[in-house]
XYZ file of C-alpha atoms in Angstrom:
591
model
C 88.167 153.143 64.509
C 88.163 149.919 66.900
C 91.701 148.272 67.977
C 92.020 144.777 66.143
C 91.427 141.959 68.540
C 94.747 140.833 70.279
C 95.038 137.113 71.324
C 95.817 136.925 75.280
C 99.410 135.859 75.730
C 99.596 131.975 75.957
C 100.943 132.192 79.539
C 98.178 134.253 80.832
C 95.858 131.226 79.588
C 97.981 128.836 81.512
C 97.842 130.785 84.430
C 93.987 131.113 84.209
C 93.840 127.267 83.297
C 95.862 126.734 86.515
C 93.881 128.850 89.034
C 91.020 126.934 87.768
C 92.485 123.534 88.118
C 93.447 124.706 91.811
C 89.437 125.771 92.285
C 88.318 122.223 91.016
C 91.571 120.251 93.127
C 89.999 121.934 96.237
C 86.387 121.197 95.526
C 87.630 117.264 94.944
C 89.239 117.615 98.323
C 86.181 118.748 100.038
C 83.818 116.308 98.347
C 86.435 113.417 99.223
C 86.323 114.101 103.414
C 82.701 115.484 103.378
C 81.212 113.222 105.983
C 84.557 111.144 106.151
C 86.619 109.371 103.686
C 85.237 108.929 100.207
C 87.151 106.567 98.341
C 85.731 106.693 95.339
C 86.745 110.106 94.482
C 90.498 109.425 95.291
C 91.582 108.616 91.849
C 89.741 111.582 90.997
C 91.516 113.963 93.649
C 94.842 113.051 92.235
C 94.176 112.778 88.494
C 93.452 116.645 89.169
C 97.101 116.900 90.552
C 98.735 115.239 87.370
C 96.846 117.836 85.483
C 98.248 120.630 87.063
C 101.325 119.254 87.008
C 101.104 119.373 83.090
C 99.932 122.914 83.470
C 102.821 123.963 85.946
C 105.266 122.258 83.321
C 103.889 123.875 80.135
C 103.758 127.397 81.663
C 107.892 126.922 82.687
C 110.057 128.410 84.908
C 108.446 126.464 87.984
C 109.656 128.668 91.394
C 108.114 125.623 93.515
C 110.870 124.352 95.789
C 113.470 121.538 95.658
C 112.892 118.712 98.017
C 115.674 116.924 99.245
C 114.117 114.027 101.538
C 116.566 112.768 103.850
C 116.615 108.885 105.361
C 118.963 107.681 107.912
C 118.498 103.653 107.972
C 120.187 101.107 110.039
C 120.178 97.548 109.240
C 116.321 97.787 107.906
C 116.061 96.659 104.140
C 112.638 95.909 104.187
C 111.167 99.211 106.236
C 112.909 101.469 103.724
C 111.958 99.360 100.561
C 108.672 100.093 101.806
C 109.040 103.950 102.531
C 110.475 103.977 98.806
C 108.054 102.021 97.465
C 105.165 104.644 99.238
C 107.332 108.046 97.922
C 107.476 106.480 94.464
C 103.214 105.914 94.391
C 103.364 109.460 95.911
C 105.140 110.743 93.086
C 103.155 108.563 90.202
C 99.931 109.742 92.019
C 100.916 113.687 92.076
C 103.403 113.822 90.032
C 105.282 116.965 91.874
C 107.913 118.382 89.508
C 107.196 116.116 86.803
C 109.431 117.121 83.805
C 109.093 116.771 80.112
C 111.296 113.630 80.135
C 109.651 111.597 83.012
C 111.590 112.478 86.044
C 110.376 114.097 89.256
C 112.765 116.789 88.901
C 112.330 118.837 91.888
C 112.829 115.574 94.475
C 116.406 114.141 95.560
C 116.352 111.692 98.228
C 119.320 111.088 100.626
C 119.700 107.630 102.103
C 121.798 107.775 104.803
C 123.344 104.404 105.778
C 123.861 103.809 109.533
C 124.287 100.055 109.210
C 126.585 97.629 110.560
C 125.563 94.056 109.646
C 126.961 94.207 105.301
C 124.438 91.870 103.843
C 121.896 95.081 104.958
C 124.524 97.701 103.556
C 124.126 95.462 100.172
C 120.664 95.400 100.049
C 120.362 99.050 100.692
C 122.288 100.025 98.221
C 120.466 97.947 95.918
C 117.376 99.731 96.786
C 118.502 102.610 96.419
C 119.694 102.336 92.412
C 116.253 100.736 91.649
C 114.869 104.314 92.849
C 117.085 106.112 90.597
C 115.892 103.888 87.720
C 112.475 104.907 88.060
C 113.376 108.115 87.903
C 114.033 110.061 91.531
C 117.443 111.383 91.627
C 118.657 109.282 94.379
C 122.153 109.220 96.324
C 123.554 106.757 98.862
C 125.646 108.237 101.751
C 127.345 105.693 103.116
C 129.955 104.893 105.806
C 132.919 105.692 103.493
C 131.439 109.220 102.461
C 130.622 110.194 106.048
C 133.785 109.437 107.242
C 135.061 111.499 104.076
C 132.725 114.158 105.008
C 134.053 114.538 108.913
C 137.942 114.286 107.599
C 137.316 117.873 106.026
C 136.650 118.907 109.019
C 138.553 117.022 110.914
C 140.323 120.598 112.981
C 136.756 121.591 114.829
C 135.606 120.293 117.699
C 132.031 118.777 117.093
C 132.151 115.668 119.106
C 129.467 117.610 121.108
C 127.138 117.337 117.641
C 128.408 114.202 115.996
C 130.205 112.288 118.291
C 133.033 109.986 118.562
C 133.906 106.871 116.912
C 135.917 104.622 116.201
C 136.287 104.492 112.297
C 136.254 100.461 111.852
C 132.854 100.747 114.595
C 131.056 103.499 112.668
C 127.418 102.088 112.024
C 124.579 102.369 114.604
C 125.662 105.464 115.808
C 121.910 106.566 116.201
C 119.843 108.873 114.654
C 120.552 111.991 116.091
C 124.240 111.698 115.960
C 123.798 110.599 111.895
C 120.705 113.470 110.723
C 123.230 115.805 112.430
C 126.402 113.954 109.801
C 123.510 114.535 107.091
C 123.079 117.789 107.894
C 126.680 118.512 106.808
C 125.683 116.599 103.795
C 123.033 119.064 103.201
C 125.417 122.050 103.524
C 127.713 120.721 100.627
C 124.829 120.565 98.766
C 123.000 123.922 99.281
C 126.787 125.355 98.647
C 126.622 122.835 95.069
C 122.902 124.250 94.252
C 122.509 128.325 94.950
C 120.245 128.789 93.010
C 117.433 126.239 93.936
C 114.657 126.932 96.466
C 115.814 123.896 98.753
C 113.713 122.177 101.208
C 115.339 119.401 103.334
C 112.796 116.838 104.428
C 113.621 114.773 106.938
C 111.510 111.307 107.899
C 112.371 107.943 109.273
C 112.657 104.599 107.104
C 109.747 102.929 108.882
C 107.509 105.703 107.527
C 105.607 105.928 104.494
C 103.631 108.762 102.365
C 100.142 107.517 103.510
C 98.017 108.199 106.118
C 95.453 105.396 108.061
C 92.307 106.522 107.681
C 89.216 104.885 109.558
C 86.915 102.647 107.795
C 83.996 100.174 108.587
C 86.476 97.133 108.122
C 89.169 98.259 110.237
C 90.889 101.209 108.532
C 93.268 101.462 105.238
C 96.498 103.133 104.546
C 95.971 105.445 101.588
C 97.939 107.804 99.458
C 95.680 110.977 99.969
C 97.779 113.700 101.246
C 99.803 115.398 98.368
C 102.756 115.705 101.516
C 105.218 117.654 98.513
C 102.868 119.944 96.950
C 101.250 120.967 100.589
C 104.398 121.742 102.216
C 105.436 123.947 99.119
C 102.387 126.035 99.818
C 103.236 126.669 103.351
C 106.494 127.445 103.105
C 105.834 129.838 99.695
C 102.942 131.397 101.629
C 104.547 132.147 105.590
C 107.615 132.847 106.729
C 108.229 129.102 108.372
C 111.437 128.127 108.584
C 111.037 125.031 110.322
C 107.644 122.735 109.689
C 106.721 119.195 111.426
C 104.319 116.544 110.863
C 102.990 114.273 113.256
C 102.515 110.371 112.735
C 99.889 108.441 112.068
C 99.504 104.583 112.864
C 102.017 103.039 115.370
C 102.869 105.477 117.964
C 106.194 107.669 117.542
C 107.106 106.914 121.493
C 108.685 104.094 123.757
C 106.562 101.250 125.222
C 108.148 102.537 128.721
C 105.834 105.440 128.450
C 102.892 103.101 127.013
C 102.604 100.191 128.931
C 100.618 101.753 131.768
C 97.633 102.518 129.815
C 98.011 99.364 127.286
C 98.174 96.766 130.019
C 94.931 98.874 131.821
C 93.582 98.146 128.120
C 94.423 94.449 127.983
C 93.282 94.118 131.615
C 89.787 95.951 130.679
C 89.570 93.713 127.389
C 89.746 90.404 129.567
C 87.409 91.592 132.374
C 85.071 91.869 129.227
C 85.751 88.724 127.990
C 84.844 87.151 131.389
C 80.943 88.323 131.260
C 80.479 87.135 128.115
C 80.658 83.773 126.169
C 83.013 82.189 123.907
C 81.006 81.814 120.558
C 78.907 84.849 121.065
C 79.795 88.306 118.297
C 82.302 90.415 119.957
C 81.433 93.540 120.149
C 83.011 95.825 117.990
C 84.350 99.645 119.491
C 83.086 102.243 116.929
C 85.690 103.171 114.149
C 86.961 107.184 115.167
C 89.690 109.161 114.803
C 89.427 110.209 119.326
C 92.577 110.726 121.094
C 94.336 111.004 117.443
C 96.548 113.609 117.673
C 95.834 114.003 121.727
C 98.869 111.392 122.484
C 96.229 109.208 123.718
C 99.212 105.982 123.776
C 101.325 108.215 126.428
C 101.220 107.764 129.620
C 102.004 110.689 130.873
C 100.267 112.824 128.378
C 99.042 115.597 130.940
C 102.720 116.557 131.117
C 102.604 117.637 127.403
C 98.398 119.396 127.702
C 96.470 116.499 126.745
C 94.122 115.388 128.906
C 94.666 111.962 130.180
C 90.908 110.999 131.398
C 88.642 108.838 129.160
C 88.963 105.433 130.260
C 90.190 101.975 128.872
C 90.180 101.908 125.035
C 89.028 98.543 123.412
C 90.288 96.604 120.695
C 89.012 96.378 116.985
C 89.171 93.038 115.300
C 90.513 93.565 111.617
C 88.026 92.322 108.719
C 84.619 93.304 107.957
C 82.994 90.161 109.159
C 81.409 89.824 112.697
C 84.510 87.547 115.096
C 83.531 85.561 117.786
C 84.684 86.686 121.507
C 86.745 83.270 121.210
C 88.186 84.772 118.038
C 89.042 88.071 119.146
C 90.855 86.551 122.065
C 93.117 84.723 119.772
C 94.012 87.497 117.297
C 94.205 89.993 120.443
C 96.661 87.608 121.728
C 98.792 87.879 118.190
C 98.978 91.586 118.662
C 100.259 91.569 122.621
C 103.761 90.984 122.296
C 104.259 93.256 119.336
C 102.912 96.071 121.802
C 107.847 95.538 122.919
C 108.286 96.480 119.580
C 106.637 99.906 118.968
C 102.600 98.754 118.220
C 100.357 99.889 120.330
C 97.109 97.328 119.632
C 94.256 99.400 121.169
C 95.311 103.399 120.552
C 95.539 103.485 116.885
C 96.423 107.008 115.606
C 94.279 107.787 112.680
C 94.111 110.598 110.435
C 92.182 113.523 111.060
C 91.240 115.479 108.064
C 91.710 119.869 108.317
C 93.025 121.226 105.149
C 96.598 122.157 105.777
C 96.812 125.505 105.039
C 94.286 125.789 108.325
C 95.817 123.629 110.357
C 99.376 125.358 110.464
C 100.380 126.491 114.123
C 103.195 127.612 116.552
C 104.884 124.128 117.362
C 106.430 122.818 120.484
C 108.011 119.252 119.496
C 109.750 118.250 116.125
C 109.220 114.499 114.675
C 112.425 113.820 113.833
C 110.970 111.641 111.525
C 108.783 114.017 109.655
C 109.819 117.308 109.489
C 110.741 120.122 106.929
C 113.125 123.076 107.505
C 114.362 125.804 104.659
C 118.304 125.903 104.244
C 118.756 129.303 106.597
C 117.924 126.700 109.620
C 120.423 124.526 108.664
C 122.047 125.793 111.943
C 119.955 123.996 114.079
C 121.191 120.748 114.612
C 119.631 117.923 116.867
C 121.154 119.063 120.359
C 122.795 116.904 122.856
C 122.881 113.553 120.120
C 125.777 111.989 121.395
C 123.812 111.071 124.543
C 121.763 108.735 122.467
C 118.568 110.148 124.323
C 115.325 109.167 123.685
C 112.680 112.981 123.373
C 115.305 115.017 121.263
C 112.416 116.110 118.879
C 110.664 117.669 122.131
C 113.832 118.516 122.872
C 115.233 120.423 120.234
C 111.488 122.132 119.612
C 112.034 124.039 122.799
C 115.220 125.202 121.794
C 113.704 125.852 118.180
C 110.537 127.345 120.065
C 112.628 130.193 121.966
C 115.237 130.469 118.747
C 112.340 131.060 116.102
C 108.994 131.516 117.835
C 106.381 131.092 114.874
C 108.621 130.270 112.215
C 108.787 126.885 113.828
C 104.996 125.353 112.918
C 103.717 122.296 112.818
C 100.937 120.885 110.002
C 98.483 118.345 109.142
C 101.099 116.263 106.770
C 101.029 113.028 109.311
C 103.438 110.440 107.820
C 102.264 106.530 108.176
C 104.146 105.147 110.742
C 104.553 101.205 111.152
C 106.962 99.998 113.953
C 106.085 96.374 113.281
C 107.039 94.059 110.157
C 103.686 91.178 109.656
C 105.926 88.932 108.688
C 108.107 88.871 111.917
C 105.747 90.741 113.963
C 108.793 92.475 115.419
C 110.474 95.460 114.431
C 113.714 95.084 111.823
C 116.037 96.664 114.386
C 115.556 98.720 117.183
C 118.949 100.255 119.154
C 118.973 98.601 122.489
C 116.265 96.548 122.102
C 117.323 92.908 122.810
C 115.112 89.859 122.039
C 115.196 85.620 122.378
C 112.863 83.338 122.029
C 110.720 84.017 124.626
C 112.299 87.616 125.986
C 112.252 91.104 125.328
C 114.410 93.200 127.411
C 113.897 96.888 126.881
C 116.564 98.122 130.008
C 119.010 100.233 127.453
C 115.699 101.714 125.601
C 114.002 102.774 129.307
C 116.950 104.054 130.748
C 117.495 106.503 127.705
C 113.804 107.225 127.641
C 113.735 108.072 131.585
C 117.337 111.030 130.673
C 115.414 111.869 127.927
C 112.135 112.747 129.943
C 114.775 114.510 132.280
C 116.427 116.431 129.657
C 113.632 117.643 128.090
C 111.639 119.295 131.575
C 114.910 120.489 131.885
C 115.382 122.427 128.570
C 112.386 123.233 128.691
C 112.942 125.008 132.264
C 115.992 126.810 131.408
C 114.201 128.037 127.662
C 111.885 129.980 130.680
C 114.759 131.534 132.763
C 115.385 132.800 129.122
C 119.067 131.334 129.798
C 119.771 129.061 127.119
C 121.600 130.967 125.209
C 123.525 132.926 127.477
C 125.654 131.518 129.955
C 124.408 129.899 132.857
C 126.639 128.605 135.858
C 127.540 125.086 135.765
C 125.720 124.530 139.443
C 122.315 126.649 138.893
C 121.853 124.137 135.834
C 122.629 121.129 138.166
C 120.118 122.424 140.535
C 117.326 122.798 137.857
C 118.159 119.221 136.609
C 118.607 117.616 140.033
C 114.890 118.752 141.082
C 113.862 117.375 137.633
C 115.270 114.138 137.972
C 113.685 114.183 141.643
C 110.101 114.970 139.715
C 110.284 112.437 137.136
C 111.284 109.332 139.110
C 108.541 110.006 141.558
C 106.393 110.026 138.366
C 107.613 106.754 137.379
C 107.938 105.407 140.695
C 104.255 105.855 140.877
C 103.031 104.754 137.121
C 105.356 101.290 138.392
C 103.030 101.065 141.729
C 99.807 101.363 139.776
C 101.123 98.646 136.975
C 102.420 96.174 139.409
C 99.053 95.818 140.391
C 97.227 95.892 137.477
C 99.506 93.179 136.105
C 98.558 90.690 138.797
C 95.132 91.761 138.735
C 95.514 90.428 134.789
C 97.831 87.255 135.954
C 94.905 86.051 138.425
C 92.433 86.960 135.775
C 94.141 84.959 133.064
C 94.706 81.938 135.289
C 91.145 81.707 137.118
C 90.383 78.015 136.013
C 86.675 78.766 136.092
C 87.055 81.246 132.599
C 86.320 79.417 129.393
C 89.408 80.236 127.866
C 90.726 78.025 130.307
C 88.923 75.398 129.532
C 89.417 74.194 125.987
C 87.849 77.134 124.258
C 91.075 78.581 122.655
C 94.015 77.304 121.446
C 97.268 77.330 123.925
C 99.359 79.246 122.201
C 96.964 82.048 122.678
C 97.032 81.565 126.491
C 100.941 81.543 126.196
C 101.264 84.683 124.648
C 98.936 86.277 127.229
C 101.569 85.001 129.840
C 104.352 85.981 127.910
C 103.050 89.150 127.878
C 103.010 89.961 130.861
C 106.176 88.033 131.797
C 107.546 90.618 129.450
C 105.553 93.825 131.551
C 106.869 92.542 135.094
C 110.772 91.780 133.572
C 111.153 95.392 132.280
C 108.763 97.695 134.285
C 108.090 95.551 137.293
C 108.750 95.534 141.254
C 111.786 93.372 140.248
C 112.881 95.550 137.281
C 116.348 95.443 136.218
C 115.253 98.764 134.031
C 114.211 100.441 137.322
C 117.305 98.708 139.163
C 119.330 101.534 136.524
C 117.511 104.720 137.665
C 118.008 103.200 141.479
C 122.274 103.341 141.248
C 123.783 105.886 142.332
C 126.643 105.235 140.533
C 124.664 105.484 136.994
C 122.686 108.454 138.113
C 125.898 110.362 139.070
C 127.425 109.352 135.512
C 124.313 110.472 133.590
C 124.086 114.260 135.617
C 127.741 114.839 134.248
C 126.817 113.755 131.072
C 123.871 115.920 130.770
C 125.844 118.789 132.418
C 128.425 119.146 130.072
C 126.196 118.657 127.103
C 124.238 121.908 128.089
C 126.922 124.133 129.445
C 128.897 123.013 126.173
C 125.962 123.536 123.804
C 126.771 127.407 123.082
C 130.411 126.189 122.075
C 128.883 123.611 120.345
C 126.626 125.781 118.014
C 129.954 127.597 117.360
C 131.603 124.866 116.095
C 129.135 123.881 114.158
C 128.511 127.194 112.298
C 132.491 127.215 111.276
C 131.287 123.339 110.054
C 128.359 124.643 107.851
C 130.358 128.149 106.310
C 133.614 125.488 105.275
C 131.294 123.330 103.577
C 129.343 125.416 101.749
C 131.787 127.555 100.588
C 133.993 124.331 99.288
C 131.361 123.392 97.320
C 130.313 126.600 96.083
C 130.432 126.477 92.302
């Protein structure tokens, strides 16, 4: 006699619904960048998500991980309204952890405040609670808590990690010094949540969950990476401990190791001009994604494997209407100055489509501002912070490099990056960046960008000797840095030759009276912020430099070597400090 028919189990069904929503999610995705970017199926694409979602929550006990996305700001308002602003759309779009009552349930953001001026400290805050109402669990960490924080451990040593500070002077400490106060945040809170799969997510406030993607009129910012649901994947799938994204949009770097190439671009884009009249159609560069991802925007790019050949790149005029030259001049001209701030006009990163799961790979270099790490790495902190260097993602991905080899990976889960606010064209604040009306002195930025470059070859020569974590004499690290130092400021003795003369190449260029831009055919204050430009170029990388005037005293140079000695020969003690740091927290906290 037959068995009666049995019903399948109702969570069998789900699962079987779910591996079919995942089969039609991936043919959306490949339909939507067959070819390039396909709009159109967008909504589509993350429709599918929200389904799944609804699957995921009906089928229950959801093993996914916990994000907790972590944002240092300082005196920015309007940048991290706008990174908000993008996680909430990424959240409505995809819905990741969407529970039964309407809250994203498996995302907390931290907002770290590193402000000093109040009226941003009130608006912060502020921003933060509207998050929370629209349902993110969202906390504010502010100066009070942090100094809370450090009081508990207030017996270990980790002014090599964190710093020192006064306590009424505690804003703008920088970002290394506060991700690494966060990260004792985070500890608390792994010790509060045991049993949660916790992911700490780590970005900058002038970021946002979109990518630029090319287009004929000039290129959009779009929510089409699902960042949340991707990076679960990886990390369920591998044994990463440590993930980073790239950036897309403005460049993640200093203009002191852009201006080389950008003023060879401005230079080509006015030798162009010159050949051609005023009220002819400029001619457009074709919209791709080359030198994305190849830091085509650095100037010394061959020094991380890219190659730096290829020529001048030439500037796109926004709008999907045909510009005059005369045009192009003038908006080219609204973009030059902005170039001080973090925008780089004419080497736009855009997005380059590989499905993610592909594209993961042994890494090198952590974004700061866009990485991922599981709570075991919790031990690596951002090294050497308290010398406020610029290149301690490169940094600290050599150390992570020889400490995890491919556990530390990087992925295609670029984060939008905009330096730049339209309506100031200037960045909201910048540490030791100092503006007027008609200046922009960038002195405090190069300097720490030049010690940076220096600490980094040198890292990265002692992670070869295989020495970094052992212990290396005081003057065989002095010798390695020394011939560093010697290496690098022959390297930007020589970029400074090469722009001093392409800068007065551009200056005679600009000035020739016999050019029809000098001769009626565009308004002044274009002309003006040509010369202001490269006013700006010759103050701060010049043959009259006050920036270069710093690397030239000896003084300064024998102050920085101690510095940087004593923050490697002191890094072993330092990791032991902050271990004991990490074990007292999350054990107080333990429930």
């Amino acid at each position: 006699m037959p068995s009666p028919p049995t019903c399948p189990p109702a969570d069998a069904d789900t699962a079987a619904q779910i591996a079919a929503q995942r089969t039609r999610i991936a043919a959306l995705e490949a339909a939507m960048w067959r070819g390039g970017f396909d709009a159109e199926v967008l909504p589509s694409y993350q429709a599918a998500f929200r389904e799944l979602e609804a699957l995921i929550a009906t089928r229950g006990n959801d093993r996914r991980h916990h994000f907790v996305i972590v944002i240092p700001v300082a005196d920015s308002p309007r940048h991290l309204r706008n990174c908000l602003d993008s996680l909430l759309e990424q959240c409505r779009s995809y819905a990741y952890g969407l529970d039964a009552h309407g809250r994203f349930a498996k995302i907390t953001v931290l907002v770290a405040d590193d402000s000093a001026d109040p009226s941003s400290i009130d608006r912060q805050r502020e921003i933060v609670r509207a998050l929370a109402e629209a349902g993110i669990d969202t906390q504010y960490f502010g100066i009070e808590e942090q100094l809370a924080l450090l009081d508990r451990l207030h017996d270990l040593d980790l002014s090599g990690v964190v710093g020192k500070h006064a306590r009424s002077a505690f804003g703008h400490k920088g970002q290394g010094m506060m991700r690494n106060v966060i990260y004792l945040r985070l500890a608390e809170m792994q010790g509060r949540m045991p049993d949660r799969r916790l992911l700490f997510y780590s970005i900058d406030a002038d970021q946002e969950f979109r990518v630029k993607v090319p287009t004929v009129d000039g290129g959009q910012c779009l929510g089409a990476v699902n960042f949340l649901y991707e990076i679960d994947r990886v990390f369920s799938d591998t044994g990463v401990r440590v993930l980073t994204g790239k950036v897309v949009g403005d460049p993640p770097v200093s203009p002191a190791v852009m201006v080389g190439n950008f003023v060879a671009d401005v230079l080509a884009f006015l030798r162009e001009m010159a050949v051609v009249g005023p009220h002819e159609a400029y001619r457009q560069p074709h919209i791709d994604t080359n030198g994305s991802g190849d830091a085509a925007y650095h100037d010394m790019a061959d020094l991380f494997g890219f190659d730096t050949g290829g020529g001048a790149y030439r500037y796109r005029c926004p709008g999907d209407t045909v510009p005059s030259n005369a045009d192009c001049f003038v908006d080219f001209a609204g973009h030059l100055n902005r170039f001080f701030h973090g925008e780089h006009p004419t080497r736009v990163t855009w997005y380059r489509y590989t499905p993610v799961p592909r594209s993961v790979q042994p890494a090198r270099t952590v974004y700061t501002g866009n990485y991922v790490f599981s709570a075991d790495a919790l031990n690596q902190f951002i090294p050497f912070a308290p010398l406020r260097l610029r290149m301690s993602g490169p940094t600290m991905g050599r150390l992570l490099r020889a400490a995890m080899g491919d556990r530390f990976v990087s992925a295609n889960v670029p984060m939008l990056h905009g330096r730049t606010l339209d309506e100031t064209r200037e960045s909201e604040f910048r540490p030791g960046v100092w503006t007027s009306e008609q200046r922009v002195d960038l002195c405090d930025e190069f300097e720490r960008q030049f010690y940076g470059d220096v600490m980094l070859f040198s890292v990265e020569r002692l992670v070869a000797t295989g020495h970094v974590g052992a212990r290396l004499s005081r003057e065989a690290i002095d010798s390695m840095r020394d011939t560093v130092e010697g290496e690098m400021l022959d390297r930007y003795q020589l970029k400074r030759a090469t722009l001093t003369d392409h800068l007065e190449r551009l200056r005679v260029l600009l000035h020739d009276p016999s050019r029809w831009w000098n001769r009626g055919r565009v308004e002044l204050a274009a002309l003006q912020s040509f010369d202001s430009f490269i006013d700006n170029a010759s103050h701060n990388f010049g043959v009259d430099s006050p920036c270069f005037a710093r690397l030239e005293d000896v003084a300064r140079r024998d102050e920085w070597r101690n510095r940087q000695l004593d923050a490697i020969v002191n890094l072993n003690a330092d990791r032991e400090a902050w271990e004991a740091a990490l074990q007292r927290l999350r054990n107080r906290a333990s429930p």
